[in-house]
Amino acid sequence: MFSAALTPLDAELAPDHARFVAHCRYLLDEGCDGIALLGTTGEANSFSAAERMALLEAVVAAGIAPQRLLPGTGVAALTETIALTRHALSVGVDTVVMLPPFYYKGVSDDGIYASYSEVVQRIGDSRLKVVLYHIPQMSAQPISHALIERLRKAYPATFTGIKDSSGDFANMTAMVERFPGFSVLVGADPLLLPLLRKGGAGCITATSNLVARDLAYVYKHFRGSDDDAALRAAQARIVKARELVSRFPQMASLKTIVAERAGHAGWQRLRPPLESLPPAQAKELLADAAAFAAATV
């Protein structure tokens, strides 16, 4: 169970390394198996390659085991994807989450395959493991089952899983059935329990920034019966938390709630073009979040 971690920003709108390390430790203490940093929730595509490398280095230097980190390294430029992935390997990280190249639309599976293949061949490191990232609502570049099959056939030890953030449960279960041994990770928190019961591997989710303990409980106890009151309660809190942060823009909502929890207003900052919540929305969200917290004590 991995958290799609938020990235705190300093007054210059640069990643706040110390605050991010503290947040990573909090998430691990709450039950996360690892941290998926520099993904969509972490605003990765608003940061330069140098900023991304520096943040990853800071986390590793702070003593968080590289094996517990899943940095996002897929960007639009082939050579930059290679550089980010090589850098991750250089600091001891062996598994990365990799978006397909996403700027040009309507490209074929052949083109996407060629891009992934170039990355693997040019890096030429047997340690590398890649989790594909399927988020077509953002990338506009879906990852087809045919492409997965082709990549696995060519590089069976490299392409080990996929994060599916499409929300399409049928697509997730179809991948579980078609690709034995391939880790299918859900990106929508409420779907963790049903996907685990279909043979899925786990999750990389945004709401884990708020309800990591509940997600960890579901991950550890999903085989329990529907009569398991604790399991039902954890699932209900996960669903409620996801609904809570989806009423207004999700990343701004998550940061607003984390800022309140951490007692540091700087957590509310997002790098443009993303924006913090307007004061009226933030007030409404925090009132609802307080009611949610009180109801779960």
Short mmCIF file of C-alpha atoms in Angstrom, two decimals:
data_model
loop_
_atom_site.label_atom_id
_atom_site.label_comp_id
_atom_site.label_asym_id
_atom_site.label_seq_id
_atom_site.Cartn_x
_atom_site.Cartn_y
_atom_site.Cartn_z
CA MET A 1 0.00 0.00 0.00
CA PHE A 2 1.73 3.14 -1.27
CA SER A 3 0.81 6.76 -0.70
CA ALA A 4 0.67 9.14 -3.63
CA ALA A 5 2.31 11.77 -1.48
CA LEU A 6 1.58 15.48 -1.66
CA THR A 7 4.54 17.82 -2.11
CA PRO A 8 4.74 20.76 0.30
CA LEU A 9 6.08 24.00 -1.17
CA ASP A 10 8.09 26.80 0.41
CA ALA A 11 7.45 30.52 0.01
CA GLU A 12 9.24 30.47 -3.36
CA LEU A 13 6.94 27.64 -4.52
CA ALA A 14 9.83 25.18 -4.54
CA PRO A 15 9.56 21.72 -2.96
CA ASP A 16 10.07 21.98 0.80
CA HIS A 17 12.48 19.12 1.46
CA ALA A 18 12.36 19.07 5.25
CA ARG A 19 8.58 19.23 5.40
CA PHE A 20 8.27 16.55 2.73
CA VAL A 21 10.59 14.19 4.60
CA ALA A 22 8.51 14.71 7.75
CA HIS A 23 5.36 13.93 5.77
CA CYS A 24 6.91 10.74 4.37
CA ARG A 25 7.78 9.60 7.88
CA TYR A 26 4.25 10.36 9.03
CA LEU A 27 2.77 8.28 6.19
CA LEU A 28 5.07 5.35 6.93
CA ASP A 29 4.19 5.56 10.63
CA GLU A 30 0.50 5.52 9.65
CA GLY A 31 0.95 2.17 7.92
CA CYS A 32 2.00 2.89 4.33
CA ASP A 33 4.40 0.34 2.90
CA GLY A 34 6.04 3.02 0.83
CA ILE A 35 5.87 6.45 -0.75
CA ALA A 36 5.00 7.09 -4.39
CA LEU A 37 6.51 10.55 -4.69
CA LEU A 38 6.46 12.92 -7.62
CA GLY A 39 3.28 11.65 -9.19
CA THR A 40 0.10 13.45 -10.16
CA THR A 41 -0.87 14.17 -6.55
CA GLY A 42 2.68 15.35 -5.90
CA GLU A 43 2.47 17.93 -8.74
CA ALA A 44 5.43 16.29 -10.47
CA ASN A 45 4.74 17.71 -13.91
CA SER A 46 5.03 21.22 -12.47
CA PHE A 47 8.64 20.57 -11.41
CA SER A 48 11.87 20.52 -13.36
CA ALA A 49 14.09 17.47 -13.58
CA ALA A 50 16.58 19.14 -11.23
CA GLU A 51 13.87 19.80 -8.64
CA ARG A 52 12.64 16.22 -8.85
CA MET A 53 16.14 14.80 -8.45
CA ALA A 54 16.89 17.06 -5.50
CA LEU A 55 13.71 16.02 -3.69
CA LEU A 56 14.43 12.33 -4.17
CA GLU A 57 18.00 12.82 -2.94
CA ALA A 58 16.74 14.63 0.15
CA VAL A 59 14.39 11.78 1.06
CA VAL A 60 17.11 9.15 0.68
CA ALA A 61 19.66 11.29 2.54
CA ALA A 62 17.16 11.60 5.41
CA GLY A 63 17.33 7.84 5.91
CA ILE A 64 14.15 6.64 4.22
CA ALA A 65 14.98 3.35 2.54
CA PRO A 66 15.14 3.63 -1.26
CA GLN A 67 13.27 0.31 -1.49
CA ARG A 68 10.24 2.07 0.01
CA LEU A 69 10.17 4.77 -2.66
CA LEU A 70 8.37 4.78 -6.02
CA PRO A 71 9.30 8.02 -7.76
CA GLY A 72 7.58 9.12 -10.94
CA THR A 73 10.11 9.40 -13.78
CA GLY A 74 7.99 9.47 -16.93
CA VAL A 75 7.87 12.82 -18.75
CA ALA A 76 7.24 13.96 -22.31
CA ALA A 77 10.91 14.01 -23.34
CA LEU A 78 12.61 10.65 -23.85
CA THR A 79 16.06 11.80 -22.72
CA GLU A 80 14.67 13.41 -19.57
CA THR A 81 12.77 10.24 -18.68
CA ILE A 82 16.03 8.34 -19.05
CA ALA A 83 17.92 10.89 -16.92
CA LEU A 84 15.32 10.80 -14.12
CA THR A 85 15.23 7.01 -14.15
CA ARG A 86 19.03 6.69 -14.13
CA HIS A 87 19.15 9.13 -11.24
CA ALA A 88 16.65 7.05 -9.25
CA LEU A 89 18.79 3.97 -9.77
CA SER A 90 21.90 5.91 -8.74
CA VAL A 91 20.44 6.65 -5.29
CA GLY A 92 19.35 3.05 -4.72
CA VAL A 93 15.76 3.15 -5.98
CA ASP A 94 15.03 0.22 -8.27
CA THR A 95 11.31 0.67 -9.02
CA VAL A 96 9.82 3.73 -10.71
CA VAL A 97 6.36 4.74 -11.90
CA MET A 98 6.50 5.80 -15.53
CA LEU A 99 3.95 7.79 -17.46
CA PRO A 100 3.96 7.27 -21.21
CA PRO A 101 5.12 10.26 -23.28
CA PHE A 102 1.95 12.32 -23.24
CA TYR A 103 2.20 15.54 -25.23
CA TYR A 104 1.46 14.26 -28.73
CA LYS A 105 -2.02 12.81 -28.99
CA GLY A 106 -3.30 9.95 -31.07
CA VAL A 107 0.04 8.17 -31.26
CA SER A 108 0.04 4.42 -31.82
CA ASP A 109 0.97 1.60 -29.47
CA ASP A 110 4.04 1.17 -31.68
CA GLY A 111 5.17 4.67 -30.77
CA ILE A 112 4.60 4.20 -27.06
CA TYR A 113 6.32 0.81 -27.15
CA ALA A 114 9.30 2.37 -28.92
CA SER A 115 9.55 5.04 -26.23
CA TYR A 116 9.48 2.58 -23.33
CA SER A 117 11.86 0.26 -25.16
CA GLU A 118 14.37 3.06 -25.75
CA VAL A 119 14.31 3.91 -22.04
CA VAL A 120 15.01 0.34 -21.00
CA GLN A 121 17.70 -0.29 -23.61
CA ARG A 122 19.56 2.97 -23.10
CA ILE A 123 19.61 2.54 -19.32
CA GLY A 124 20.69 -1.09 -19.64
CA ASP A 125 20.42 -1.85 -15.93
CA SER A 126 18.94 -5.16 -14.82
CA ARG A 127 17.90 -3.66 -11.49
CA LEU A 128 15.28 -1.47 -13.14
CA LYS A 129 11.62 -2.25 -12.47
CA VAL A 130 8.89 -0.15 -14.10
CA VAL A 131 5.32 0.34 -12.94
CA LEU A 132 3.36 1.68 -15.89
CA TYR A 133 1.01 4.59 -15.23
CA HIS A 134 -2.45 4.50 -16.81
CA ILE A 135 -4.24 7.81 -16.21
CA PRO A 136 -5.87 8.64 -19.55
CA GLN A 137 -8.04 11.42 -18.13
CA MET A 138 -4.84 13.39 -17.52
CA SER A 139 -2.33 12.03 -20.02
CA ALA A 140 -4.79 11.39 -22.87
CA GLN A 141 -2.56 8.44 -23.61
CA PRO A 142 -4.08 5.14 -22.46
CA ILE A 143 -1.95 2.05 -21.94
CA SER A 144 -3.60 -0.81 -23.80
CA HIS A 145 -3.53 -4.45 -22.83
CA ALA A 146 -1.82 -5.24 -26.13
CA LEU A 147 0.98 -2.81 -25.24
CA ILE A 148 1.38 -4.35 -21.79
CA GLU A 149 1.60 -7.82 -23.33
CA ARG A 150 4.24 -6.68 -25.79
CA LEU A 151 6.35 -4.93 -23.14
CA ARG A 152 6.16 -7.92 -20.81
CA LYS A 153 7.18 -10.28 -23.56
CA ALA A 154 10.19 -8.16 -24.50
CA TYR A 155 11.22 -7.15 -20.97
CA PRO A 156 9.61 -9.60 -18.53
CA ALA A 157 11.84 -8.68 -15.60
CA THR A 158 11.40 -4.93 -16.08
CA PHE A 159 7.70 -4.19 -16.54
CA THR A 160 6.32 -5.54 -13.30
CA GLY A 161 3.09 -3.66 -12.72
CA ILE A 162 0.71 -0.84 -13.52
CA LYS A 163 -1.00 1.91 -11.59
CA ASP A 164 -4.52 2.27 -12.99
CA SER A 165 -6.01 5.64 -12.07
CA SER A 166 -8.74 5.51 -14.71
CA GLY A 167 -11.40 4.47 -12.23
CA ASP A 168 -12.42 1.71 -14.65
CA PHE A 169 -12.74 -1.35 -12.42
CA ALA A 170 -13.45 -3.65 -15.38
CA ASN A 171 -10.13 -2.65 -16.92
CA MET A 172 -8.30 -3.43 -13.70
CA THR A 173 -9.86 -6.85 -13.23
CA ALA A 174 -9.26 -7.68 -16.88
CA MET A 175 -5.54 -6.99 -16.41
CA VAL A 176 -5.44 -9.13 -13.26
CA GLU A 177 -6.97 -12.01 -15.22
CA ARG A 178 -4.89 -11.57 -18.36
CA PHE A 179 -1.47 -10.97 -16.79
CA PRO A 180 -0.69 -13.38 -13.94
CA GLY A 181 2.14 -12.13 -11.78
CA PHE A 182 1.69 -8.55 -13.00
CA SER A 183 0.98 -6.16 -10.12
CA VAL A 184 -2.19 -4.18 -10.77
CA LEU A 185 -2.34 -1.21 -8.40
CA VAL A 186 -5.48 0.86 -8.07
CA GLY A 187 -5.36 4.64 -7.96
CA ALA A 188 -8.87 5.17 -6.56
CA ASP A 189 -9.00 4.50 -2.83
CA PRO A 190 -12.52 2.98 -2.57
CA LEU A 191 -11.59 0.34 -5.16
CA LEU A 192 -8.72 -1.10 -3.13
CA LEU A 193 -10.87 -3.63 -1.29
CA PRO A 194 -12.76 -4.99 -4.31
CA LEU A 195 -9.59 -5.12 -6.42
CA LEU A 196 -7.65 -7.01 -3.75
CA ARG A 197 -10.46 -9.54 -3.65
CA LYS A 198 -10.09 -9.99 -7.42
CA GLY A 199 -6.36 -10.60 -7.15
CA GLY A 200 -5.03 -7.06 -7.41
CA ALA A 201 -1.73 -6.15 -5.76
CA GLY A 202 -2.57 -2.99 -3.83
CA CYS A 203 -2.83 0.74 -4.34
CA ILE A 204 -1.07 4.03 -4.93
CA THR A 205 -3.65 6.54 -3.77
CA ALA A 206 -4.06 10.22 -2.92
CA THR A 207 -6.45 9.92 0.01
CA SER A 208 -3.80 7.91 1.84
CA ASN A 209 -2.46 11.35 2.81
CA LEU A 210 -5.49 11.42 5.16
CA VAL A 211 -6.58 7.84 5.86
CA ALA A 212 -3.46 5.72 5.51
CA ARG A 213 -4.32 3.66 8.59
CA ASP A 214 -7.65 2.62 7.13
CA LEU A 215 -6.11 1.72 3.78
CA ALA A 216 -3.41 -0.28 5.55
CA TYR A 217 -6.07 -2.12 7.55
CA VAL A 218 -8.00 -3.00 4.38
CA TYR A 219 -4.79 -4.16 2.70
CA LYS A 220 -3.95 -6.45 5.61
CA HIS A 221 -7.45 -7.78 6.28
CA PHE A 222 -9.17 -7.82 2.87
CA ARG A 223 -9.68 -11.57 3.07
CA GLY A 224 -11.97 -11.06 6.05
CA SER A 225 -15.69 -11.61 5.62
CA ASP A 226 -18.21 -8.84 5.10
CA ASP A 227 -19.22 -9.47 8.71
CA ASP A 228 -15.88 -7.99 9.84
CA ALA A 229 -17.09 -4.76 11.44
CA ALA A 230 -13.60 -3.21 11.54
CA LEU A 231 -13.09 -3.90 7.85
CA ARG A 232 -16.47 -2.42 6.97
CA ALA A 233 -15.74 0.65 9.08
CA ALA A 234 -12.32 1.18 7.49
CA GLN A 235 -13.81 0.89 4.00
CA ALA A 236 -16.59 3.34 4.90
CA ARG A 237 -14.06 5.89 6.15
CA ILE A 238 -12.00 5.50 2.97
CA VAL A 239 -15.04 6.12 0.80
CA LYS A 240 -16.09 9.11 2.91
CA ALA A 241 -12.61 10.62 2.81
CA ARG A 242 -12.44 10.26 -0.97
CA GLU A 243 -15.84 11.94 -1.31
CA LEU A 244 -14.72 14.71 1.04
CA VAL A 245 -11.69 15.68 -1.04
CA SER A 246 -13.45 15.28 -4.38
CA ARG A 247 -16.09 18.00 -3.89
CA PHE A 248 -13.55 20.73 -4.69
CA PRO A 249 -10.26 20.32 -6.63
CA GLN A 250 -8.62 17.28 -5.07
CA MET A 251 -5.01 18.34 -4.57
CA ALA A 252 -6.01 21.72 -3.18
CA SER A 253 -8.48 20.00 -0.87
CA LEU A 254 -5.92 17.50 0.38
CA LYS A 255 -3.39 20.25 1.01
CA THR A 256 -5.96 22.34 2.88
CA ILE A 257 -6.73 19.47 5.25
CA VAL A 258 -3.06 18.54 5.71
CA ALA A 259 -2.23 22.20 6.45
CA GLU A 260 -4.83 22.17 9.22
CA ARG A 261 -3.53 18.89 10.63
CA ALA A 262 0.11 19.96 10.45
CA GLY A 263 -0.54 23.47 11.78
CA HIS A 264 1.37 25.03 8.90
CA ALA A 265 -0.41 27.22 6.35
CA GLY A 266 2.42 26.73 3.86
CA TRP A 267 1.03 23.29 3.12
CA GLN A 268 -1.78 25.00 1.21
CA ARG A 269 0.56 26.25 -1.52
CA LEU A 270 0.36 24.75 -5.00
CA ARG A 271 2.52 25.66 -7.96
CA PRO A 272 0.63 27.50 -10.71
CA PRO A 273 -1.35 26.78 -12.77
CA LEU A 274 -2.89 24.85 -9.86
CA GLU A 275 -4.53 27.05 -7.23
CA SER A 276 -5.31 26.85 -3.54
CA LEU A 277 -8.95 26.72 -2.51
CA PRO A 278 -10.78 30.06 -2.16
CA PRO A 279 -11.34 30.96 1.52
CA ALA A 280 -15.06 30.10 1.46
CA GLN A 281 -14.42 26.64 0.04
CA ALA A 282 -11.54 26.03 2.44
CA LYS A 283 -13.75 26.98 5.40
CA GLU A 284 -16.52 24.64 4.25
CA LEU A 285 -14.09 21.80 3.60
CA LEU A 286 -12.39 22.14 6.97
CA ALA A 287 -15.73 22.14 8.77
CA ASP A 288 -16.70 18.94 7.01
CA ALA A 289 -13.25 17.45 7.66
CA ALA A 290 -13.57 18.22 11.37
CA ALA A 291 -16.98 16.53 11.44
CA PHE A 292 -15.51 13.53 9.62
CA ALA A 293 -12.63 13.30 12.10
CA ALA A 294 -14.98 13.57 15.06
CA ALA A 295 -17.20 10.82 13.68
CA THR A 296 -14.26 8.43 13.29
CA VAL A 297 -12.80 8.81 16.78
#
